[in-house]
Amino acid sequence: MAASGEADQPREVEFEQPNISSDSDQGDFNESEAPGKSENAPLLASDSFDDLSYNDLGVNDHQTVHRGTIHAIVRQTSTSSDSRSNTPNNVDHDSLEVSAGEESLEESAESQMQNVSIADKQEAVELAAPPFSSDDEDVNSPEWKNQKKHVFILSESGKPVYSRHGNEDKLVTIMGVMQALVSFVQDSKDSLRSVVAGEHKFVFLVRDHLLLVGVTRGMDSTQQMLLQLMYVYNQVISVLTHSALGKIFKQRRNYDLRRLLTGAEKFFDNLLNLIDTEPGLLLTAVRCLPLDSQVRDVIAQSIVQNAKVKDLVFALIIAKNQLVTLVRMKKYYLHPMDLHLIINLVNASESFKEAESWTPICLPKFDASGFLQAHVSYLDEDCQVCLLLLSVDRDSFFTLSEAKDRIRARLVRYNALSAINSSLRRTSYSTQQCAISDLRHFLYKARSTAQYTSPELEAPYTKPEEQERLFGLYHYLHHRIHTSGRPLKILFHVGQYETLLGWVTQGFELYAVFGPLITKTGAIHAVNRLLRWIKREEDRLFILNSVTF
C-alpha cells in the first residue's frame, strides 16, 4: 500500500469469506470461547454500526422515554425551574447573559452552561485560537482547504453552530449552501445521504433541529463518517440535553445556538481529535487499563463500601482514556458511547486538575432528557487517575466529596492506587509478548462486553505519519468487513507494505496487521494463537464482572 494509506494498489490480493461459518478457514479456535466474553458486563454490548442505516437514522432514539426511578428523577430535574445549584464550588453562576424575552427558551439549557467554570472558559478561549491568521479563516484559505477532514454543525435554518476548522462567521455562505442542498432534496420527499466530489466525500446527518456535515478526503467510509457525526451530535446533547434543544428551536427556529455552546468548543475539538486517534470510537468499545483481576476487585470494592450514597447511579475511575473500574446501580447500564463522552469531558477539561469539580452532564444513550450531576476529582498528585461519581441529586456535592476521601484512603491502604500508577508507567504490552512472528499490531473487540484491547505501537509505526497510515488501514479493513451490502466474516488483504486480516464472529472482532510476506494459512494460524493468548490474559485485559451498589 502506498505511504498515503490508500488501500487500492496493483499488488493487492484479497480473500473474502462471506458471513457464513467455515471450519477450514477458521482454524481450530472455538468461537464459543471468545476472549473477553461475559454475560455480566458493566457496559451495554454495542455493535460498531448500531443505528447507522439510513432508515434507522430516521427514528431518533433520543426521544425514547426510559422507564425507572432514576430516569423519572432525571426528567423531573430537567424541567425544574431552579437551575442553580446550592453547592459552593468553582462554578460561575453568571456565565450567561440573556436579553429580555429569551429566558423561557434558554431556561432548560442554562443550568448546564452556568456550571462552566471561569478557568474552563479561559481555557476554551486559548484552545479556540486558530493556528493561522483569523483573517484567512474562510473557504479561500489554503490552510482551510488543505485540512483532511471538516465537520460542520448548523441549525435547520442554516445558522452556523460549529466548524472544526475556521471561523463560523466566515463560513456562513458554505453552510448556507449545505442547508439549501439538504432542503432541496427534502422537498422532493427524499434525503441527501452523501456526495462525492473529486477526492472529497460529503456525508450528511439530519437530526432534530440540526444538520451535521462531515467532509473527508481520507480513508473514512460513509458509515464511519456517520458514526463520527453521531458522536458529535451526542456531544451537543451532552451539553444541552435533547429536551432543552427541542424547547429552544420550538420557540425560535432561527436561534443562534452558539450562545449556549460558548465555552464548549473545546469538547468538540477534543472529541474529533479522539476520533482520529483512538480506535475505541471506531469500534464503539472501551479500552481497559491492564490490571491484575485481584487489584481491580479491590478498587471496585473500595467504591462499593465507601460510596453508599442515595441516588448515586455510576462510579468509575479512568486513567489516560482507559477504564479502570465501573460500579453501577442495579438495573442501570452505561453505553460505550456515553463513556466516551465522559472520557472526552475529563480529557478536555484541564480545570478539573485544580480542584474537585461539580458539573452536569447528559448521557444521551442513558437518558437524553436531562442531566446527571458529576463529581469529578483526581486521586493522585500527577492528575492521571480520575474518579467520577454520577448522581441525580444536585445537592450531594459534599456527601460525594466525603465518599471520594474514603475511597482514596482505602485505595492507598491496599496499594491499589500505586498499582494503577505502575500500570500507567509501563507500556501496555508488546506484540512480542504474544510470541507470534510477523505480527505488527492488532485490535481485538469483545462484542458482548463492548471492550477492546491492542498492544503498544512499535516499529514501523513509531512516527505520527505511520501511525496515521496504520489507523487508515484499520478504517479500510473495518469498512470492508462491515459493508452493509456484503458483510464479510473473514477478509485477507495483501498490500505493498502490510498484510491485513479481519475476522468477525458473534463473539468478537479481530483486525490484525502482519508483515507483507505472510501467507493466508500462516495468518489464520497466527490469529488462532493470538486469540488463545488473549484468552489467557483476559482477566487482566477486560472487566468481565459487573459490580453494583
PDB file of C-alpha atoms in Angstrom, residues 21-168:
ATOM      1  CA  SER A  21     -19.157 -20.426   9.086  1.00  0.00           C
ATOM      2  CA  SER A  22     -16.232 -22.315   7.597  1.00  0.00           C
ATOM      3  CA  ASP A  23     -14.166 -24.519   9.865  1.00  0.00           C
ATOM      4  CA  SER A  24     -11.436 -24.976   7.268  1.00  0.00           C
ATOM      5  CA  ASP A  25     -10.712 -21.262   7.166  1.00  0.00           C
ATOM      6  CA  GLN A  26     -11.182 -20.521  10.861  1.00  0.00           C
ATOM      7  CA  GLY A  27      -8.622 -22.978  12.149  1.00  0.00           C
ATOM      8  CA  ASP A  28      -9.065 -24.744  15.466  1.00  0.00           C
ATOM      9  CA  PHE A  29     -10.207 -21.858  17.666  1.00  0.00           C
ATOM     10  CA  ASN A  30     -13.620 -22.361  19.273  1.00  0.00           C
ATOM     11  CA  GLU A  31     -15.734 -19.254  18.801  1.00  0.00           C
ATOM     12  CA  SER A  32     -17.762 -20.055  21.923  1.00  0.00           C
ATOM     13  CA  GLU A  33     -14.577 -19.446  23.937  1.00  0.00           C
ATOM     14  CA  ALA A  34     -14.090 -15.914  22.627  1.00  0.00           C
ATOM     15  CA  PRO A  35     -11.766 -13.905  24.907  1.00  0.00           C
ATOM     16  CA  GLY A  36     -13.484 -11.235  26.963  1.00  0.00           C
ATOM     17  CA  LYS A  37     -16.905 -12.832  26.672  1.00  0.00           C
ATOM     18  CA  SER A  38     -19.189 -12.186  29.635  1.00  0.00           C
ATOM     19  CA  GLU A  39     -22.880 -12.311  30.430  1.00  0.00           C
ATOM     20  CA  ASN A  40     -22.423  -9.858  33.326  1.00  0.00           C
ATOM     21  CA  ALA A  41     -20.581  -6.953  31.716  1.00  0.00           C
ATOM     22  CA  PRO A  42     -20.744  -3.389  33.111  1.00  0.00           C
ATOM     23  CA  LEU A  43     -21.295  -1.855  29.653  1.00  0.00           C
ATOM     24  CA  LEU A  44     -24.096  -2.348  27.176  1.00  0.00           C
ATOM     25  CA  ALA A  45     -22.987  -4.505  24.271  1.00  0.00           C
ATOM     26  CA  SER A  46     -22.910  -2.415  21.128  1.00  0.00           C
ATOM     27  CA  ASP A  47     -22.125  -3.234  17.542  1.00  0.00           C
ATOM     28  CA  SER A  48     -19.935  -0.754  15.695  1.00  0.00           C
ATOM     29  CA  PHE A  49     -22.709   0.288  13.327  1.00  0.00           C
ATOM     30  CA  ASP A  50     -25.733   0.430  15.609  1.00  0.00           C
ATOM     31  CA  ASP A  51     -28.257   2.980  14.291  1.00  0.00           C
ATOM     32  CA  LEU A  52     -26.205   3.612  11.186  1.00  0.00           C
ATOM     33  CA  SER A  53     -28.539   2.510   8.431  1.00  0.00           C
ATOM     34  CA  TYR A  54     -30.293   5.493   6.915  1.00  0.00           C
ATOM     35  CA  ASN A  55     -33.698   4.014   7.678  1.00  0.00           C
ATOM     36  CA  ASP A  56     -32.819   3.716  11.362  1.00  0.00           C
ATOM     37  CA  LEU A  57     -31.483   7.260  11.416  1.00  0.00           C
ATOM     38  CA  GLY A  58     -34.976   8.464  10.675  1.00  0.00           C
ATOM     39  CA  VAL A  59     -36.016   7.234  14.112  1.00  0.00           C
ATOM     40  CA  ASN A  60     -34.498   9.384  16.833  1.00  0.00           C
ATOM     41  CA  ASP A  61     -33.534   7.189  19.788  1.00  0.00           C
ATOM     42  CA  HIS A  62     -33.045  10.355  21.868  1.00  0.00           C
ATOM     43  CA  GLN A  63     -36.836  10.647  22.022  1.00  0.00           C
ATOM     44  CA  THR A  64     -37.120   7.312  23.802  1.00  0.00           C
ATOM     45  CA  VAL A  65     -38.817   7.579  27.204  1.00  0.00           C
ATOM     46  CA  HIS A  66     -36.779   5.422  29.565  1.00  0.00           C
ATOM     47  CA  ARG A  67     -38.508   3.687  32.453  1.00  0.00           C
ATOM     48  CA  GLY A  68     -37.312   3.505  36.029  1.00  0.00           C
ATOM     49  CA  THR A  69     -36.988   5.634  39.163  1.00  0.00           C
ATOM     50  CA  ILE A  70     -33.668   7.186  38.166  1.00  0.00           C
ATOM     51  CA  HIS A  71     -34.925   8.189  34.716  1.00  0.00           C
ATOM     52  CA  ALA A  72     -38.000   9.757  36.316  1.00  0.00           C
ATOM     53  CA  ILE A  73     -35.752  11.873  38.547  1.00  0.00           C
ATOM     54  CA  VAL A  74     -33.629  12.884  35.549  1.00  0.00           C
ATOM     55  CA  ARG A  75     -36.724  14.100  33.696  1.00  0.00           C
ATOM     56  CA  GLN A  76     -38.039  15.857  36.796  1.00  0.00           C
ATOM     57  CA  THR A  77     -34.815  17.767  37.410  1.00  0.00           C
ATOM     58  CA  SER A  78     -34.554  18.715  33.727  1.00  0.00           C
ATOM     59  CA  THR A  79     -37.891  20.551  33.912  1.00  0.00           C
ATOM     60  CA  SER A  80     -37.234  22.158  37.273  1.00  0.00           C
ATOM     61  CA  SER A  81     -37.230  25.935  37.239  1.00  0.00           C
ATOM     62  CA  ASP A  82     -34.413  26.022  39.778  1.00  0.00           C
ATOM     63  CA  SER A  83     -31.348  25.863  37.541  1.00  0.00           C
ATOM     64  CA  ARG A  84     -28.829  26.911  40.193  1.00  0.00           C
ATOM     65  CA  SER A  85     -27.052  24.503  42.468  1.00  0.00           C
ATOM     66  CA  ASN A  86     -26.702  25.435  46.151  1.00  0.00           C
ATOM     67  CA  THR A  87     -23.306  23.765  46.269  1.00  0.00           C
ATOM     68  CA  PRO A  88     -20.359  26.172  46.589  1.00  0.00           C
ATOM     69  CA  ASN A  89     -17.545  25.172  44.245  1.00  0.00           C
ATOM     70  CA  ASN A  90     -15.706  26.524  41.228  1.00  0.00           C
ATOM     71  CA  VAL A  91     -18.933  27.336  39.411  1.00  0.00           C
ATOM     72  CA  ASP A  92     -19.609  30.647  37.712  1.00  0.00           C
ATOM     73  CA  HIS A  93     -23.339  31.365  38.025  1.00  0.00           C
ATOM     74  CA  ASP A  94     -23.153  34.497  35.870  1.00  0.00           C
ATOM     75  CA  SER A  95     -21.672  32.875  32.788  1.00  0.00           C
ATOM     76  CA  LEU A  96     -24.729  33.643  30.639  1.00  0.00           C
ATOM     77  CA  GLU A  97     -26.336  36.946  29.851  1.00  0.00           C
ATOM     78  CA  VAL A  98     -29.795  36.660  28.314  1.00  0.00           C
ATOM     79  CA  SER A  99     -31.849  39.500  26.951  1.00  0.00           C
ATOM     80  CA  ALA A 100     -35.441  40.128  27.972  1.00  0.00           C
ATOM     81  CA  GLY A 101     -37.875  37.714  26.430  1.00  0.00           C
ATOM     82  CA  GLU A 102     -35.333  34.905  25.873  1.00  0.00           C
ATOM     83  CA  GLU A 103     -35.286  33.431  29.366  1.00  0.00           C
ATOM     84  CA  SER A 104     -38.057  30.911  28.648  1.00  0.00           C
ATOM     85  CA  LEU A 105     -36.371  29.272  25.686  1.00  0.00           C
ATOM     86  CA  GLU A 106     -32.964  29.120  27.405  1.00  0.00           C
ATOM     87  CA  GLU A 107     -34.193  28.025  30.809  1.00  0.00           C
ATOM     88  CA  SER A 108     -33.532  24.318  30.372  1.00  0.00           C
ATOM     89  CA  ALA A 109     -30.069  24.699  28.872  1.00  0.00           C
ATOM     90  CA  GLU A 110     -28.978  27.461  31.225  1.00  0.00           C
ATOM     91  CA  SER A 111     -28.285  25.088  34.106  1.00  0.00           C
ATOM     92  CA  GLN A 112     -25.572  23.324  32.076  1.00  0.00           C
ATOM     93  CA  MET A 113     -23.730  26.386  30.851  1.00  0.00           C
ATOM     94  CA  GLN A 114     -23.938  28.156  34.205  1.00  0.00           C
ATOM     95  CA  ASN A 115     -21.861  25.346  35.626  1.00  0.00           C
ATOM     96  CA  VAL A 116     -18.895  26.016  33.333  1.00  0.00           C
ATOM     97  CA  SER A 117     -16.065  27.343  35.466  1.00  0.00           C
ATOM     98  CA  ILE A 118     -14.153  30.542  34.731  1.00  0.00           C
ATOM     99  CA  ALA A 119     -10.979  28.505  34.245  1.00  0.00           C
ATOM    100  CA  ASP A 120     -12.768  26.360  31.673  1.00  0.00           C
ATOM    101  CA  LYS A 121     -13.846  29.435  29.742  1.00  0.00           C
ATOM    102  CA  GLN A 122     -10.355  30.897  29.729  1.00  0.00           C
ATOM    103  CA  GLU A 123      -9.028  27.519  28.599  1.00  0.00           C
ATOM    104  CA  ALA A 124     -11.640  27.359  25.833  1.00  0.00           C
ATOM    105  CA  VAL A 125     -10.573  30.756  24.505  1.00  0.00           C
ATOM    106  CA  GLU A 126      -6.964  29.585  24.367  1.00  0.00           C
ATOM    107  CA  LEU A 127      -7.875  26.331  22.629  1.00  0.00           C
ATOM    108  CA  ALA A 128     -10.054  28.161  20.147  1.00  0.00           C
ATOM    109  CA  ALA A 129      -7.112  30.271  18.947  1.00  0.00           C
ATOM    110  CA  PRO A 130      -6.625  29.391  15.258  1.00  0.00           C
ATOM    111  CA  PRO A 131      -3.295  28.030  14.011  1.00  0.00           C
ATOM    112  CA  PHE A 132      -3.290  30.658  11.267  1.00  0.00           C
ATOM    113  CA  SER A 133      -4.481  34.249  10.917  1.00  0.00           C
ATOM    114  CA  SER A 134      -8.158  34.789  11.662  1.00  0.00           C
ATOM    115  CA  ASP A 135      -8.393  36.927   8.516  1.00  0.00           C
ATOM    116  CA  ASP A 136      -7.755  33.784   6.450  1.00  0.00           C
ATOM    117  CA  GLU A 137     -10.295  31.548   8.191  1.00  0.00           C
ATOM    118  CA  ASP A 138     -12.631  31.090   5.248  1.00  0.00           C
ATOM    119  CA  VAL A 139     -13.094  28.887   2.221  1.00  0.00           C
ATOM    120  CA  ASN A 140     -10.462  30.826   0.284  1.00  0.00           C
ATOM    121  CA  SER A 141      -7.697  29.998   2.750  1.00  0.00           C
ATOM    122  CA  PRO A 142      -5.173  27.380   1.517  1.00  0.00           C
ATOM    123  CA  GLU A 143      -4.744  26.127   5.079  1.00  0.00           C
ATOM    124  CA  TRP A 144      -8.501  25.625   5.402  1.00  0.00           C
ATOM    125  CA  LYS A 145      -8.767  23.852   2.046  1.00  0.00           C
ATOM    126  CA  ASN A 146      -5.873  21.509   2.810  1.00  0.00           C
ATOM    127  CA  GLN A 147      -7.401  20.108   6.013  1.00  0.00           C
ATOM    128  CA  LYS A 148      -8.045  16.367   5.643  1.00  0.00           C
ATOM    129  CA  LYS A 149     -11.368  16.440   7.446  1.00  0.00           C
ATOM    130  CA  HIS A 150     -14.009  19.055   8.179  1.00  0.00           C
ATOM    131  CA  VAL A 151     -17.033  18.800  10.440  1.00  0.00           C
ATOM    132  CA  PHE A 152     -19.818  21.365  10.386  1.00  0.00           C
ATOM    133  CA  ILE A 153     -22.853  21.787  12.619  1.00  0.00           C
ATOM    134  CA  LEU A 154     -25.644  24.122  11.549  1.00  0.00           C
ATOM    135  CA  SER A 155     -29.235  24.639  12.535  1.00  0.00           C
ATOM    136  CA  GLU A 156     -32.161  23.681  10.326  1.00  0.00           C
ATOM    137  CA  SER A 157     -32.457  27.358   9.368  1.00  0.00           C
ATOM    138  CA  GLY A 158     -28.840  27.355   8.163  1.00  0.00           C
ATOM    139  CA  LYS A 159     -27.275  29.247  11.083  1.00  0.00           C
ATOM    140  CA  PRO A 160     -23.681  28.166  11.849  1.00  0.00           C
ATOM    141  CA  VAL A 161     -23.170  26.344  15.147  1.00  0.00           C
ATOM    142  CA  TYR A 162     -19.668  24.840  14.919  1.00  0.00           C
ATOM    143  CA  SER A 163     -16.850  24.246  12.465  1.00  0.00           C
ATOM    144  CA  ARG A 164     -13.810  22.136  13.246  1.00  0.00           C
ATOM    145  CA  HIS A 165     -11.597  24.465  11.219  1.00  0.00           C
ATOM    146  CA  GLY A 166     -12.082  28.152  10.605  1.00  0.00           C
ATOM    147  CA  ASN A 167     -14.353  30.854  11.924  1.00  0.00           C
ATOM    148  CA  GLU A 168     -18.044  30.008  11.699  1.00  0.00           C
TER     149      GLU A 168
END
